[in-house]
Amino acid sequence: MVMVKVAMGLMSVAAMVIAVPALAHGQEIPNNLERCAVDAKGPAVLVDVRGFVAPTGKVRVQSYPGTKAAWLEKGEWLYRIDVPVKPTNGGMRFCMPVPHPGTYGIAVRHDRDGNGKTDISRDGGGFSNNPSINIFNLGKPSISKAAFQAGPGVTKITINLKYM
């Protein structure tokens, strides 16, 4: 009888662990603006990306946990939207879901020729909070400068692209 109770307890714990959603790492998603509609519940981030210098190539928007260990590290991004550039008045809008309210950072890259390679002399980029980018930080600001708080609903941010 004791063994049956232990087994039942372990099955209950296993069921709870399975039911808890894990933090998604490396998940590519479409740019579904309905997630950020006026009546959307969130949590999500409505990202306005401004300053495209050319209507060519691809744009990649990636969200990261707001931790030093994860920020801009390969494979540590949460969600990625990768689409052709189609700006309206020099900008594009993206809806990035987040797992829960908390601290995050978002990075954007405009690959002007769409070849999938970073060309510092042509491609543009930007980060949440629009921190300065220079040769000394190799275009990678610290998470303390890029981090923002996402609330339980839809959080709005603007990222201004920078080019060399």
PDB file of C-alpha atoms in Angstrom:
ATOM      1  CA  MET A   1       0.000   0.000   0.000  1.00  0.00           C
ATOM      2  CA  VAL A   2       2.868   2.374   0.805  1.00  0.00           C
ATOM      3  CA  MET A   3       4.426   1.638  -2.608  1.00  0.00           C
ATOM      4  CA  VAL A   4       1.134   2.476  -4.333  1.00  0.00           C
ATOM      5  CA  LYS A   5       0.945   5.834  -2.504  1.00  0.00           C
ATOM      6  CA  VAL A   6       4.574   6.645  -3.403  1.00  0.00           C
ATOM      7  CA  ALA A   7       3.930   5.755  -7.054  1.00  0.00           C
ATOM      8  CA  MET A   8       0.778   7.900  -7.110  1.00  0.00           C
ATOM      9  CA  GLY A   9       2.704  10.806  -5.577  1.00  0.00           C
ATOM     10  CA  LEU A  10       5.479  10.514  -8.159  1.00  0.00           C
ATOM     11  CA  MET A  11       2.944  10.442 -10.987  1.00  0.00           C
ATOM     12  CA  SER A  12       1.318  13.613  -9.605  1.00  0.00           C
ATOM     13  CA  VAL A  13       4.681  15.395  -9.452  1.00  0.00           C
ATOM     14  CA  ALA A  14       5.513  14.252 -13.008  1.00  0.00           C
ATOM     15  CA  ALA A  15       2.154  15.532 -14.238  1.00  0.00           C
ATOM     16  CA  MET A  16       2.792  18.951 -12.646  1.00  0.00           C
ATOM     17  CA  VAL A  17       6.278  19.188 -14.192  1.00  0.00           C
ATOM     18  CA  ILE A  18       4.918  18.312 -17.616  1.00  0.00           C
ATOM     19  CA  ALA A  19       2.106  20.866 -17.252  1.00  0.00           C
ATOM     20  CA  VAL A  20       4.465  23.788 -16.489  1.00  0.00           C
ATOM     21  CA  PRO A  21       5.431  25.507 -19.751  1.00  0.00           C
ATOM     22  CA  ALA A  22       9.167  25.671 -20.319  1.00  0.00           C
ATOM     23  CA  LEU A  23      10.930  28.806 -21.490  1.00  0.00           C
ATOM     24  CA  ALA A  24      11.153  28.455 -25.268  1.00  0.00           C
ATOM     25  CA  HIS A  25      14.679  28.809 -26.615  1.00  0.00           C
ATOM     26  CA  GLY A  26      15.391  29.261 -30.256  1.00  0.00           C
ATOM     27  CA  GLN A  27      11.855  29.236 -31.591  1.00  0.00           C
ATOM     28  CA  GLU A  28      11.276  30.886 -34.987  1.00  0.00           C
ATOM     29  CA  ILE A  29       7.840  32.433 -35.267  1.00  0.00           C
ATOM     30  CA  PRO A  30       5.872  34.453 -37.839  1.00  0.00           C
ATOM     31  CA  ASN A  31       5.242  38.144 -37.307  1.00  0.00           C
ATOM     32  CA  ASN A  32       1.676  37.859 -36.041  1.00  0.00           C
ATOM     33  CA  LEU A  33       0.563  41.406 -35.199  1.00  0.00           C
ATOM     34  CA  GLU A  34      -2.759  40.102 -33.852  1.00  0.00           C
ATOM     35  CA  ARG A  35      -0.879  39.052 -30.693  1.00  0.00           C
ATOM     36  CA  CYS A  36      -0.356  42.760 -30.016  1.00  0.00           C
ATOM     37  CA  ALA A  37      -3.824  44.003 -31.010  1.00  0.00           C
ATOM     38  CA  VAL A  38      -5.631  46.466 -28.749  1.00  0.00           C
ATOM     39  CA  ASP A  39      -7.600  43.685 -27.066  1.00  0.00           C
ATOM     40  CA  ALA A  40      -4.641  41.256 -26.849  1.00  0.00           C
ATOM     41  CA  LYS A  41      -3.867  39.889 -23.403  1.00  0.00           C
ATOM     42  CA  GLY A  42      -0.103  39.384 -23.759  1.00  0.00           C
ATOM     43  CA  PRO A  43       2.436  39.189 -22.502  1.00  0.00           C
ATOM     44  CA  ALA A  44       3.987  40.482 -25.702  1.00  0.00           C
ATOM     45  CA  VAL A  45       6.145  43.332 -26.973  1.00  0.00           C
ATOM     46  CA  LEU A  46       5.065  45.555 -29.862  1.00  0.00           C
ATOM     47  CA  VAL A  47       8.334  46.581 -31.492  1.00  0.00           C
ATOM     48  CA  ASP A  48       8.438  49.537 -33.882  1.00  0.00           C
ATOM     49  CA  VAL A  49      11.669  49.371 -35.875  1.00  0.00           C
ATOM     50  CA  ARG A  50      12.582  52.701 -37.482  1.00  0.00           C
ATOM     51  CA  GLY A  51      15.295  53.991 -39.796  1.00  0.00           C
ATOM     52  CA  PHE A  52      15.632  51.427 -42.598  1.00  0.00           C
ATOM     53  CA  VAL A  53      17.985  52.976 -45.166  1.00  0.00           C
ATOM     54  CA  ALA A  54      16.887  50.638 -47.965  1.00  0.00           C
ATOM     55  CA  PRO A  55      13.768  48.548 -48.660  1.00  0.00           C
ATOM     56  CA  THR A  56      15.887  45.486 -49.465  1.00  0.00           C
ATOM     57  CA  GLY A  57      17.098  42.318 -47.805  1.00  0.00           C
ATOM     58  CA  LYS A  58      15.845  40.750 -44.587  1.00  0.00           C
ATOM     59  CA  VAL A  59      15.236  41.905 -41.057  1.00  0.00           C
ATOM     60  CA  ARG A  60      15.694  39.700 -38.009  1.00  0.00           C
ATOM     61  CA  VAL A  61      14.188  40.501 -34.618  1.00  0.00           C
ATOM     62  CA  GLN A  62      15.259  38.346 -31.657  1.00  0.00           C
ATOM     63  CA  SER A  63      14.201  38.417 -28.028  1.00  0.00           C
ATOM     64  CA  TYR A  64      16.468  37.377 -25.171  1.00  0.00           C
ATOM     65  CA  PRO A  65      16.067  36.870 -21.443  1.00  0.00           C
ATOM     66  CA  GLY A  66      17.326  39.986 -19.661  1.00  0.00           C
ATOM     67  CA  THR A  67      20.343  38.253 -18.142  1.00  0.00           C
ATOM     68  CA  LYS A  68      24.041  38.779 -18.749  1.00  0.00           C
ATOM     69  CA  ALA A  69      24.510  35.038 -19.350  1.00  0.00           C
ATOM     70  CA  ALA A  70      21.927  34.881 -22.178  1.00  0.00           C
ATOM     71  CA  TRP A  71      22.137  38.327 -23.815  1.00  0.00           C
ATOM     72  CA  LEU A  72      23.271  38.048 -27.454  1.00  0.00           C
ATOM     73  CA  GLU A  73      24.649  34.549 -26.876  1.00  0.00           C
ATOM     74  CA  LYS A  74      24.269  32.043 -29.684  1.00  0.00           C
ATOM     75  CA  GLY A  75      21.261  29.788 -29.134  1.00  0.00           C
ATOM     76  CA  GLU A  76      20.046  31.732 -26.084  1.00  0.00           C
ATOM     77  CA  TRP A  77      17.400  33.789 -27.868  1.00  0.00           C
ATOM     78  CA  LEU A  78      13.800  33.043 -27.024  1.00  0.00           C
ATOM     79  CA  TYR A  79      11.976  33.950 -30.233  1.00  0.00           C
ATOM     80  CA  ARG A  80      13.074  35.033 -33.698  1.00  0.00           C
ATOM     81  CA  ILE A  81      11.149  36.739 -36.473  1.00  0.00           C
ATOM     82  CA  ASP A  82      13.002  36.701 -39.813  1.00  0.00           C
ATOM     83  CA  VAL A  83      11.194  38.383 -42.725  1.00  0.00           C
ATOM     84  CA  PRO A  84      11.854  40.323 -45.941  1.00  0.00           C
ATOM     85  CA  VAL A  85      12.184  44.067 -45.455  1.00  0.00           C
ATOM     86  CA  LYS A  86       8.997  45.909 -46.438  1.00  0.00           C
ATOM     87  CA  PRO A  87       9.116  49.230 -44.624  1.00  0.00           C
ATOM     88  CA  THR A  88       6.320  51.764 -44.571  1.00  0.00           C
ATOM     89  CA  ASN A  89       7.628  55.310 -44.099  1.00  0.00           C
ATOM     90  CA  GLY A  90      11.034  53.862 -43.144  1.00  0.00           C
ATOM     91  CA  GLY A  91       9.706  51.528 -40.455  1.00  0.00           C
ATOM     92  CA  MET A  92       8.265  48.111 -39.710  1.00  0.00           C
ATOM     93  CA  ARG A  93       6.244  46.761 -36.796  1.00  0.00           C
ATOM     94  CA  PHE A  94       6.694  43.403 -35.062  1.00  0.00           C
ATOM     95  CA  CYS A  95       4.874  41.568 -32.297  1.00  0.00           C
ATOM     96  CA  MET A  96       7.194  39.527 -30.102  1.00  0.00           C
ATOM     97  CA  PRO A  97       5.583  37.280 -27.481  1.00  0.00           C
ATOM     98  CA  VAL A  98       7.409  36.772 -24.196  1.00  0.00           C
ATOM     99  CA  PRO A  99       6.953  33.788 -21.864  1.00  0.00           C
ATOM    100  CA  HIS A 100       5.894  35.891 -18.872  1.00  0.00           C
ATOM    101  CA  PRO A 101       6.203  39.449 -17.549  1.00  0.00           C
ATOM    102  CA  GLY A 102       9.829  40.229 -16.743  1.00  0.00           C
ATOM    103  CA  THR A 103      13.130  41.611 -18.002  1.00  0.00           C
ATOM    104  CA  TYR A 104      14.074  41.128 -21.660  1.00  0.00           C
ATOM    105  CA  GLY A 105      16.265  42.523 -24.416  1.00  0.00           C
ATOM    106  CA  ILE A 106      15.552  42.694 -28.142  1.00  0.00           C
ATOM    107  CA  ALA A 107      18.095  42.819 -30.956  1.00  0.00           C
ATOM    108  CA  VAL A 108      17.331  43.753 -34.578  1.00  0.00           C
ATOM    109  CA  ARG A 109      19.531  43.221 -37.642  1.00  0.00           C
ATOM    110  CA  HIS A 110      18.887  44.556 -41.151  1.00  0.00           C
ATOM    111  CA  ASP A 111      20.746  42.327 -43.624  1.00  0.00           C
ATOM    112  CA  ARG A 112      20.543  44.714 -46.585  1.00  0.00           C
ATOM    113  CA  ASP A 113      21.497  42.208 -49.272  1.00  0.00           C
ATOM    114  CA  GLY A 114      19.754  39.248 -47.612  1.00  0.00           C
ATOM    115  CA  ASN A 115      22.799  36.976 -47.823  1.00  0.00           C
ATOM    116  CA  GLY A 116      22.621  35.889 -44.167  1.00  0.00           C
ATOM    117  CA  LYS A 117      26.050  37.328 -43.364  1.00  0.00           C
ATOM    118  CA  THR A 118      26.819  40.404 -41.288  1.00  0.00           C
ATOM    119  CA  ASP A 119      28.495  43.131 -43.328  1.00  0.00           C
ATOM    120  CA  ILE A 120      29.387  45.891 -40.868  1.00  0.00           C
ATOM    121  CA  SER A 121      29.868  48.434 -43.660  1.00  0.00           C
ATOM    122  CA  ARG A 122      26.341  47.890 -45.088  1.00  0.00           C
ATOM    123  CA  ASP A 123      24.042  46.201 -42.590  1.00  0.00           C
ATOM    124  CA  GLY A 124      22.214  47.979 -39.799  1.00  0.00           C
ATOM    125  CA  GLY A 125      21.160  47.037 -36.340  1.00  0.00           C
ATOM    126  CA  GLY A 126      19.591  48.203 -33.143  1.00  0.00           C
ATOM    127  CA  PHE A 127      18.628  47.180 -29.632  1.00  0.00           C
ATOM    128  CA  SER A 128      15.880  47.793 -27.130  1.00  0.00           C
ATOM    129  CA  ASN A 129      16.415  51.110 -25.287  1.00  0.00           C
ATOM    130  CA  ASN A 130      18.519  52.314 -28.262  1.00  0.00           C
ATOM    131  CA  PRO A 131      21.916  52.219 -26.499  1.00  0.00           C
ATOM    132  CA  SER A 132      24.898  53.721 -28.266  1.00  0.00           C
ATOM    133  CA  ILE A 133      26.942  51.350 -30.375  1.00  0.00           C
ATOM    134  CA  ASN A 134      30.627  51.903 -31.002  1.00  0.00           C
ATOM    135  CA  ILE A 135      33.833  50.142 -32.014  1.00  0.00           C
ATOM    136  CA  PHE A 136      34.800  49.608 -28.365  1.00  0.00           C
ATOM    137  CA  ASN A 137      31.809  47.406 -27.564  1.00  0.00           C
ATOM    138  CA  LEU A 138      31.897  45.850 -31.062  1.00  0.00           C
ATOM    139  CA  GLY A 139      28.302  46.894 -31.583  1.00  0.00           C
ATOM    140  CA  LYS A 140      27.127  44.799 -28.634  1.00  0.00           C
ATOM    141  CA  PRO A 141      25.848  46.865 -25.730  1.00  0.00           C
ATOM    142  CA  SER A 142      25.533  45.311 -22.302  1.00  0.00           C
ATOM    143  CA  ILE A 143      22.187  43.927 -21.185  1.00  0.00           C
ATOM    144  CA  SER A 144      22.056  46.619 -18.501  1.00  0.00           C
ATOM    145  CA  LYS A 145      21.746  49.193 -21.309  1.00  0.00           C
ATOM    146  CA  ALA A 146      19.314  47.203 -23.470  1.00  0.00           C
ATOM    147  CA  ALA A 147      17.066  45.569 -20.855  1.00  0.00           C
ATOM    148  CA  PHE A 148      13.446  46.615 -20.446  1.00  0.00           C
ATOM    149  CA  GLN A 149      10.482  45.417 -18.417  1.00  0.00           C
ATOM    150  CA  ALA A 150       7.667  43.637 -20.229  1.00  0.00           C
ATOM    151  CA  GLY A 151       4.386  43.755 -18.372  1.00  0.00           C
ATOM    152  CA  PRO A 152       1.479  41.298 -18.346  1.00  0.00           C
ATOM    153  CA  GLY A 153      -0.164  42.957 -21.372  1.00  0.00           C
ATOM    154  CA  VAL A 154       1.392  44.432 -24.508  1.00  0.00           C
ATOM    155  CA  THR A 155       4.533  46.516 -23.920  1.00  0.00           C
ATOM    156  CA  LYS A 156       5.465  49.017 -26.656  1.00  0.00           C
ATOM    157  CA  ILE A 157       9.044  49.866 -27.591  1.00  0.00           C
ATOM    158  CA  THR A 158      10.789  51.594 -30.512  1.00  0.00           C
ATOM    159  CA  ILE A 159      14.163  50.532 -31.880  1.00  0.00           C
ATOM    160  CA  ASN A 160      16.089  52.939 -34.129  1.00  0.00           C
ATOM    161  CA  LEU A 161      18.396  51.205 -36.590  1.00  0.00           C
ATOM    162  CA  LYS A 162      21.972  52.387 -36.864  1.00  0.00           C
ATOM    163  CA  TYR A 163      24.312  51.970 -39.830  1.00  0.00           C
ATOM    164  CA  MET A 164      28.030  52.691 -40.254  1.00  0.00           C
TER     165      MET A 164
END
